[in-house]
XYZ file of C-alpha atoms in Angstrom:
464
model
C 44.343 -109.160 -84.023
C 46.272 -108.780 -87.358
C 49.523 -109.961 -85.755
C 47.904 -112.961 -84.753
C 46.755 -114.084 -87.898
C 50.084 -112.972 -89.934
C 51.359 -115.136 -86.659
C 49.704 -118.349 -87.641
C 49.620 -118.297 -91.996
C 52.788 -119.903 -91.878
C 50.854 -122.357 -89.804
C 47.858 -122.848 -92.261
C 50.567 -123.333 -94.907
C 52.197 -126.267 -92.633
C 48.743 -127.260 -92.554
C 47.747 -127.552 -96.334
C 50.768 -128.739 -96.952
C 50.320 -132.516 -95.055
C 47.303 -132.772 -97.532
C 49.309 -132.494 -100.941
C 51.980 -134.745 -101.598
C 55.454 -133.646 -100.869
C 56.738 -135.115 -104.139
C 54.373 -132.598 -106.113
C 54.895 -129.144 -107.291
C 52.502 -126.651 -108.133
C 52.252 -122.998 -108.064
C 51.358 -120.849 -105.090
C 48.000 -120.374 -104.774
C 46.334 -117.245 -106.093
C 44.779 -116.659 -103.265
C 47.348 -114.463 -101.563
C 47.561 -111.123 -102.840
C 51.222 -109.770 -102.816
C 51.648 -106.030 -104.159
C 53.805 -106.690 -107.611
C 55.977 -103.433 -106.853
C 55.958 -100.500 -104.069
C 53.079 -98.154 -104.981
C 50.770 -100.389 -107.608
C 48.673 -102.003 -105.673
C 47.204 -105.537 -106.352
C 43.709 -105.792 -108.755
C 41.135 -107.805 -107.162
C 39.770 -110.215 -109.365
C 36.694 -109.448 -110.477
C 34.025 -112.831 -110.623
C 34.149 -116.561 -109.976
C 37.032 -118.339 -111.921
C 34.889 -121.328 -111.892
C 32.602 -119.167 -114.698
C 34.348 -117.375 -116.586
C 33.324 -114.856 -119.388
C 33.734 -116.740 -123.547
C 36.301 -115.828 -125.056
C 35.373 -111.675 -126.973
C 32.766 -111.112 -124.291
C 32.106 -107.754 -123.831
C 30.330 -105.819 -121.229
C 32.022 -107.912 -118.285
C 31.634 -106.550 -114.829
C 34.739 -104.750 -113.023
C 34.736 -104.365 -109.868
C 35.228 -101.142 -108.728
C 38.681 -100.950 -106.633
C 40.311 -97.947 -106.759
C 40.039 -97.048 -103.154
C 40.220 -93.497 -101.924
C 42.451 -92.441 -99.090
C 40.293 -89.867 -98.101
C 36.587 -89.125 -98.570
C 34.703 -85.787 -99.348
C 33.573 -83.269 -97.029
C 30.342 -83.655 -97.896
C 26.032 -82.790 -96.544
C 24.008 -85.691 -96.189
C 19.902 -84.811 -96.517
C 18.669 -87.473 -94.431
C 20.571 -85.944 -91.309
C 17.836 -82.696 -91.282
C 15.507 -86.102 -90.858
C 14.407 -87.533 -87.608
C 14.613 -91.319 -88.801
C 12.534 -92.465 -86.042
C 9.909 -89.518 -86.675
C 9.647 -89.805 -90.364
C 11.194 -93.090 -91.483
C 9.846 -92.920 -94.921
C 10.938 -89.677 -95.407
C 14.907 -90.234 -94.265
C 14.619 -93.971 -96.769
C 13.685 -92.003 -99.678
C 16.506 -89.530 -98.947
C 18.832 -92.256 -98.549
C 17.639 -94.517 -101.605
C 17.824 -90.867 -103.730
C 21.547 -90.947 -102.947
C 22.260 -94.343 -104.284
C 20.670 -93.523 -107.382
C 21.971 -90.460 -108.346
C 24.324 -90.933 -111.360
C 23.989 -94.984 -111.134
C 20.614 -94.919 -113.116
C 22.695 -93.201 -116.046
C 25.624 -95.558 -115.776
C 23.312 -98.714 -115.026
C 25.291 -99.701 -111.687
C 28.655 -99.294 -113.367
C 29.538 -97.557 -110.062
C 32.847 -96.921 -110.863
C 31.945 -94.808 -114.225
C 29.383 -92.195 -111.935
C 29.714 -88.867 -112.724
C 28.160 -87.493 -109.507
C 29.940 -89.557 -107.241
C 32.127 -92.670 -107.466
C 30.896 -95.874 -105.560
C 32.771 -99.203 -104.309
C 32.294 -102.645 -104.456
C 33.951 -104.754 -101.640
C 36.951 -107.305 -102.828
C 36.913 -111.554 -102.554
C 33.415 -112.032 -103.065
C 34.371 -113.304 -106.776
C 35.360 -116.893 -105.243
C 33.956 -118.926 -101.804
C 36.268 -122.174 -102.758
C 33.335 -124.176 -104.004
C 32.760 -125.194 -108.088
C 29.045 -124.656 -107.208
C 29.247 -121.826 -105.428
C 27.707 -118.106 -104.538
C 30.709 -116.149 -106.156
C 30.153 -112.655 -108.515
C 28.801 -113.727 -111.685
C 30.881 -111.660 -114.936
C 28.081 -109.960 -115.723
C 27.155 -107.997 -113.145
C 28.828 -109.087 -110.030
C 26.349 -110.768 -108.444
C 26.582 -113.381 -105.491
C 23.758 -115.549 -104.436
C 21.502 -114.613 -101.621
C 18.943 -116.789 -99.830
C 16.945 -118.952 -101.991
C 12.922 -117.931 -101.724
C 11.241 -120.997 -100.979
C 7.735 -121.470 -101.807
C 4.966 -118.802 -100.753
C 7.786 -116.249 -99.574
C 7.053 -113.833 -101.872
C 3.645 -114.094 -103.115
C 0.499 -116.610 -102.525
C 1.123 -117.737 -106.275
C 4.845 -118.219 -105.838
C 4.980 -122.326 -106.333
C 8.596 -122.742 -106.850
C 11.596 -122.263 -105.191
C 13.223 -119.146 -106.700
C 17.240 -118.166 -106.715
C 18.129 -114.584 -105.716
C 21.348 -112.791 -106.364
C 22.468 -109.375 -105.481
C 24.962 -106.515 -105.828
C 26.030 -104.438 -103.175
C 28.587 -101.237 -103.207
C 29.657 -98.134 -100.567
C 29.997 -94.525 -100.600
C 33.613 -93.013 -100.844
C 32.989 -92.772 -97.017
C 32.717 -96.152 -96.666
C 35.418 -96.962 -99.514
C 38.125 -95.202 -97.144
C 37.428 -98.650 -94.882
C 37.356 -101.235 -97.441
C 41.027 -99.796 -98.480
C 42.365 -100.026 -95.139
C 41.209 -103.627 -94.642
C 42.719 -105.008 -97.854
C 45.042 -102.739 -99.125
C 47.844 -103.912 -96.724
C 51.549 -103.762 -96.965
C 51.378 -107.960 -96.492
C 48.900 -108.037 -98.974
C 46.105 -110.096 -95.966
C 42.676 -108.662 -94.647
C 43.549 -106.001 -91.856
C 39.808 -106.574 -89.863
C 40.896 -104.414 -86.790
C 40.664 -101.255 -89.513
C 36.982 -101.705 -90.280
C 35.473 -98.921 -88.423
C 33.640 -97.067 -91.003
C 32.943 -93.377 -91.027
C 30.183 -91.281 -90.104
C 27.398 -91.458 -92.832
C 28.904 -94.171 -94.805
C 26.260 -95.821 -96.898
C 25.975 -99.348 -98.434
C 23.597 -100.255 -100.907
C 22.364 -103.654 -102.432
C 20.206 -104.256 -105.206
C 18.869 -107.399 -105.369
C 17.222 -109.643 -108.053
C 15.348 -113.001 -108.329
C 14.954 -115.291 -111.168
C 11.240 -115.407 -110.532
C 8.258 -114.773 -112.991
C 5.699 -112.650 -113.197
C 3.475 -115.549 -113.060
C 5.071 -116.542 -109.850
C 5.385 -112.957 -108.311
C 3.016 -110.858 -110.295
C 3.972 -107.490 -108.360
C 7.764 -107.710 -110.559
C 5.729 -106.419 -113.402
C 7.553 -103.624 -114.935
C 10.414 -104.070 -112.912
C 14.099 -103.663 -113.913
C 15.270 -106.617 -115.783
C 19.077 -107.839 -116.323
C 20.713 -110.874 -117.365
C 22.941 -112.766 -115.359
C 25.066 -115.615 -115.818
C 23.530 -117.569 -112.600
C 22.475 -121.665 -112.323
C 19.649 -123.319 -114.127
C 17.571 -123.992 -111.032
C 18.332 -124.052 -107.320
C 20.540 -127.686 -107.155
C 23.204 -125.136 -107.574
C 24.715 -128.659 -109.523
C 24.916 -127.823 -113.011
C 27.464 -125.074 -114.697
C 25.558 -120.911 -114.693
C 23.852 -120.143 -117.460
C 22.364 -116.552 -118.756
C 19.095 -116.291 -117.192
C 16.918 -112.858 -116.692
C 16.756 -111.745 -113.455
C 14.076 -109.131 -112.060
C 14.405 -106.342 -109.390
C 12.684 -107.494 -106.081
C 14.624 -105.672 -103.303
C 16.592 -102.644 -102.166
C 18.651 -102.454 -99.178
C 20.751 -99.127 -97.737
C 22.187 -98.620 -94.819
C 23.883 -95.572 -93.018
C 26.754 -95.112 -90.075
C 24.738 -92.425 -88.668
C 26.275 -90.818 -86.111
C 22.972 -90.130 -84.418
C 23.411 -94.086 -83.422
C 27.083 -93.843 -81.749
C 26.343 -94.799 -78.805
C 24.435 -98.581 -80.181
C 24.648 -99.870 -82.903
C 26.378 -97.467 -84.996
C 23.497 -97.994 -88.324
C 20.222 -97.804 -89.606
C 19.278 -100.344 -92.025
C 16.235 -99.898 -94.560
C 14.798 -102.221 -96.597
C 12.170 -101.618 -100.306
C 10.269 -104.355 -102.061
C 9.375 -103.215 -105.844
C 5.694 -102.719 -106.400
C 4.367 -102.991 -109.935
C 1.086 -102.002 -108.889
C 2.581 -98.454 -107.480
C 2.099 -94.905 -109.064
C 5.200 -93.352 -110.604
C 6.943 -93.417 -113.974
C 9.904 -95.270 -112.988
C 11.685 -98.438 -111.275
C 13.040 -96.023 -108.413
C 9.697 -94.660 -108.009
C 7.634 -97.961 -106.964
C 9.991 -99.171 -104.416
C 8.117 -99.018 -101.500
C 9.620 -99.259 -98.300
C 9.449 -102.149 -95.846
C 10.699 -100.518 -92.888
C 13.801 -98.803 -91.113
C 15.526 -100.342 -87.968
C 18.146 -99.250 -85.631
C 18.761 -101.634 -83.442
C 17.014 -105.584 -82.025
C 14.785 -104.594 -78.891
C 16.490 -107.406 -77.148
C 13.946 -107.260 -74.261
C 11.372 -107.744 -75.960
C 10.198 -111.318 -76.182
C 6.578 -110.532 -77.602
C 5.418 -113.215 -80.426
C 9.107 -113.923 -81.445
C 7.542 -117.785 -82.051
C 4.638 -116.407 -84.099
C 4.925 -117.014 -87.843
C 3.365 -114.793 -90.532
C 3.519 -111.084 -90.971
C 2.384 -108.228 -88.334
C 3.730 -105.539 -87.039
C 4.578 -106.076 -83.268
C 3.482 -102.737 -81.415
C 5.595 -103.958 -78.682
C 9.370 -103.086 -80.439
C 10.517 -99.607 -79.938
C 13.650 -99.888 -82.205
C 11.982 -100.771 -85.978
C 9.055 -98.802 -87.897
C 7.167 -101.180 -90.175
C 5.396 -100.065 -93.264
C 1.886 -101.618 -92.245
C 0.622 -100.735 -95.811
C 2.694 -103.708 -97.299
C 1.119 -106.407 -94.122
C -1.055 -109.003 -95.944
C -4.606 -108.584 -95.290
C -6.406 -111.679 -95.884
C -9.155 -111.968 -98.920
C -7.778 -108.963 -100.484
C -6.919 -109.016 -104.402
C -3.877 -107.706 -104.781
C -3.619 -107.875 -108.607
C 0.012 -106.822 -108.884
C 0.470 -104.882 -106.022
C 2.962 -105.791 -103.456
C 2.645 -107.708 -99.699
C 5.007 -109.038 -97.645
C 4.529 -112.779 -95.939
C 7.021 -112.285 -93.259
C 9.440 -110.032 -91.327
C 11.969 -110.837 -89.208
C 11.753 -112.707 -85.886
C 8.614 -111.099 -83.927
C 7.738 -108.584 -86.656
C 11.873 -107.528 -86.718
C 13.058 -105.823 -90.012
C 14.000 -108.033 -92.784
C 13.786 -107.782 -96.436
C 11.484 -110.475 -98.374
C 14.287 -112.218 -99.360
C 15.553 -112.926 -95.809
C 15.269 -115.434 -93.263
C 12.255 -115.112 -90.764
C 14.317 -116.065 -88.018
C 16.568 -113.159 -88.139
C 16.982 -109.535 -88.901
C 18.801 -107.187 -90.252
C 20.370 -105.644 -87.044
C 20.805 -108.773 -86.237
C 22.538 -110.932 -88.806
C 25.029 -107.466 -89.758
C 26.027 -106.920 -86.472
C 27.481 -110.467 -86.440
C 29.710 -110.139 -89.296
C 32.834 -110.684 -87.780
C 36.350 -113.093 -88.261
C 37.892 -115.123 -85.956
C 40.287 -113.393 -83.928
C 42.111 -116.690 -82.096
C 45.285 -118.242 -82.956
C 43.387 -122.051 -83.755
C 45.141 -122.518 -87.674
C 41.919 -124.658 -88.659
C 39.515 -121.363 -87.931
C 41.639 -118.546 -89.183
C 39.016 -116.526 -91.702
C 35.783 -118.130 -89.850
C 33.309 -115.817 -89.370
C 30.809 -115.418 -86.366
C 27.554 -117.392 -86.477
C 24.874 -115.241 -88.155
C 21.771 -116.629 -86.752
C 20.224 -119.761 -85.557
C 19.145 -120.758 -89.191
C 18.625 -124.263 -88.220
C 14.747 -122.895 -86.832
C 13.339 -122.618 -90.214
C 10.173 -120.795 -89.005
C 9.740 -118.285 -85.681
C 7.234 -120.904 -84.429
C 9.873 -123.470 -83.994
C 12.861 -121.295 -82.643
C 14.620 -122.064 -79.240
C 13.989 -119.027 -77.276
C 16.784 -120.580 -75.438
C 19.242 -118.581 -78.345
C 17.346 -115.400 -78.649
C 20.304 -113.492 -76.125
C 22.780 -115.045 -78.216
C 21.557 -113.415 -81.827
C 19.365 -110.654 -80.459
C 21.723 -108.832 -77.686
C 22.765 -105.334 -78.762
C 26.292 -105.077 -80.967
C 28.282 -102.259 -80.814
C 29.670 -100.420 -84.037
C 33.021 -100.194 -85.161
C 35.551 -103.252 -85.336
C 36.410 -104.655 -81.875
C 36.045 -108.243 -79.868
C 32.715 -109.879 -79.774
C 32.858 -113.432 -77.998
C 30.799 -116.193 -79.834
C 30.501 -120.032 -78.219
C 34.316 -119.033 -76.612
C 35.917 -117.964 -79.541
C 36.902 -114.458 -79.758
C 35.760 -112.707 -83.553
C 37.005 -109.133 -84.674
C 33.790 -107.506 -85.802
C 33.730 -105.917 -89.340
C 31.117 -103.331 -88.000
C 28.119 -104.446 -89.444
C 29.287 -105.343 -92.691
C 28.888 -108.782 -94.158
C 30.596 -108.199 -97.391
C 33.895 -107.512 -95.032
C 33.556 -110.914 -93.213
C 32.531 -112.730 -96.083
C 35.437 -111.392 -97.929
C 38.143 -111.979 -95.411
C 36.589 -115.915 -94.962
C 36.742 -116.413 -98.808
C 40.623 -115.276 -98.701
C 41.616 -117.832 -96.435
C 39.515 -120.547 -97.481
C 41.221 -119.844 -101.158
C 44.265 -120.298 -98.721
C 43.013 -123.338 -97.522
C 42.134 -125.116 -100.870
C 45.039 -127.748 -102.048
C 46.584 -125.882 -105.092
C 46.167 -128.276 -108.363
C 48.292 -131.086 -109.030
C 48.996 -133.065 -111.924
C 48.302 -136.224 -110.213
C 46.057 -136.907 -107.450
C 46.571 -140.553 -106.894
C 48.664 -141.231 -103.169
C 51.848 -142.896 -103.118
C 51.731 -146.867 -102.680
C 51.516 -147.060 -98.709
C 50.419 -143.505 -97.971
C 46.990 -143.077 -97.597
C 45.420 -139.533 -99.587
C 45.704 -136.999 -96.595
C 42.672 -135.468 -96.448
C 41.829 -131.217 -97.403
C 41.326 -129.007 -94.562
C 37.372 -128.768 -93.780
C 36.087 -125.687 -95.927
C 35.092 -123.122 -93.312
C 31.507 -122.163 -92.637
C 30.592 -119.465 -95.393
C 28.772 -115.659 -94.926
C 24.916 -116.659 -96.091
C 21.683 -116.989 -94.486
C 20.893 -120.113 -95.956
C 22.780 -121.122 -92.666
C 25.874 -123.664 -93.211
């Protein structure tokens, strides 16, 4: 897979270089890591260098990059814990984890003291002025906008929602392999994470407590994000609230699957418990799609579907009708037929789902070099309109670890489970793809403008 891509840069360069005028010179583009000398190896950059921090900032996000070679021999607490048994019980042990030493540190994960986390490289920059790259002042990228009444009965508005993820040193080991590279490009083939890695993601929304009244109390942070959701108009500092948790863990109970278990919290202001950490209530846990089942996959709402095997559901958090939830929490959806997703996410999907297609083309076609595999069928904006007709096609089973998934006849190198890989490796190349500046951008007299490469699909579930 890796030879094939090194095989065809130099034709993506042929390729850019019809669409900028021979007669113009510009620098390389910085898109293409190259390690300055043998052992120092290349610093990521850190957020979008459409938004950069003013000039003295201080307090600017770093990503944390220092990847191990080698990971601890360490115990894990939620392996004494039958996830399927006690699902609350193995989340909690798992979201304990994540916490320990970043509450001190607030999600500086690189300055723990009880363990070092990792935040996963190119997710600074998509290509687009507009776009969903890390913010500088805490790294976040934009998630799925909530649209109206996803998140509460009194949410009006359309809200934005942006997130930071990061992985254990187990999972660190990976992200090395992939980008630290003696060619300085995205090695996908070396994505196979190790047993009892662990990824987790807070996420935030730039909803009120008028609009969502269960945020009250919640952890708060500023963020330079955009005004509204036009996504038109240079970011701003805006406060941004706590809404979800995700974590998710290579257990090696799950070799023979997927490989994972994903879990998912919603913040409850209404809970007992002195702290943040202590109101996040779970959603639920899944470990895999229950591809045969077919039961109410077109029925919109929230429920939990007694007919899937492979998800428990927190049934506490289903909204009951004429109940006055004061600032308690509910969920108005799951995934597709009561599948596990977080509030934030799409209906149509789920977790197991969208993760397990993370994945880059692995073809020699120049144009699709760094595209990544369909997610879902986002078009279906609610389960009551989706084309059962593409259920096999998002729903069927995915194996861990990185090897060749076939999508609408392309072939894809799968980033096992992990969308901040694919998402990654697509924003390299389409920085690869993007015409480097020029001075003047008017075409000779005769030659018509050549046009840019299209921008390849990007890693959201917004859809493209």
């Amino acid at each position: 897979m890796k030879a094939a891509l090194i095989g065809t840069v130099a034709v993506i360069a042929a390729m850019l270089a019809t669409a900028v005028s021979q007669e113009r010179t510009a620098p390389a583009p910085a898109a293409a890591p190259v390690a300055a000398a043998a052992n120092t190896p290349v610093r990521f950059p850190s957020f979008d260098p459409h938004y950069p921090p003013p000039s003295g900032a201080r307090d600017v996000f770093q990503l944390s990059q220092d990847y191990p070679a080698t990971f601890a021999d360490d115990t894990f607490p939620w392996m004494a814990i039958d996830f399927k048994a006690f699902p609350t019980e193995y989340l909690r042990a798992v979201l304990d984890y994540c916490l320990e030493g970043n509450g001190e540190v607030d999600f500086k994960v690189q300055n723990n003291r009880v363990r070092k986390w990792y935040h996963t490289p190119w997710l600074h920059d998509d290509g687009a002025q507009f776009g969903a790259g890390r913010e500088w002042r805490r790294g976040l990228t934009r998630e799925r906008m909530a649209r109206p009444f996803d998140l509460h009965r009194k949410q009006t508005v359309r809200a934005q929602n942006w997130a930071v993820g990061f992985y254990n040193d187990r999972g660190a080991v990976s992200l090395g392999k992939v980008w630290r590279t003696a060619d300085g490009r995205p090695d996908p083939s070396k994505s196979t994470f190790a047993d009892n890695t662990v990824a987790c993601k807070l996420l935030f929304t730039d909803a009120t407590t008028a609009q969502i009244p269960y945020l009250s109390r919640t952890k708060t942070w500023t963020a330079n994000i955009y005004p509204d959701v036009a996504y038109d108009k240079p970011r701003v500092d805006r406060t941004v609230r706590l809404l979800q948790l995700d974590v998710a863990v290579k257990d090696p109970r799950m070799a023979d699957t997927t490989g994972w278990v994903f879990g998912t919290f919603v913040y409850d202001g209404g809970a007992p418990g002195p702290t943040v950490w202590d109101r996040m209530v779970p959603v639920g846990l899944s470990w895999g799609d229950d591809q045969p089942v077919r039961t109410d996959a077109n029925r919109d709402g929230v429920f939990v579907n007694t007919a899937l095997t492979q998800v428990r559901i927190n049934s506490t958090l289903v909204e009951r009708s004429g109940w006055n939830y004061a600032n308690r929490a509910y969920v108005l959806h799951h995934g597709l037929g009561g599948r596990l997703n977080g509030p934030i996410d799409s209906p149509v999907s789920s977790c197991i789902s969208c993760h397990g297609r993370a994945g880059t083309y692995a073809g020699t076609t120049a144009s699709k070099i760094g595209q990544p595999m369909n997610m879902a069928f986002f078009s279906a904006a609610k389960p009551s309109v989706y084309p059962m007709a593409q259920f096999d096609e998002f729903f069927k089973p995915i194996p861990g670890g990185a090897h060749i998934e076939t999508q609408s006849g392309d072939r894809y190198m799968t980033t096992d489970y992990s969308l901040q890989l694919s998402a990654g490796i697509r924003n390299y190349y389409q920085n690869l793809r993007n015409p480097p500046p020029v001075a003047d951008s008017a075409p000779r007299a005769g030659r018509p403008a050549a046009a840019a490469p299209a921008p390849l699909p990007t890693v959201d579930r917004d859809g493209n």
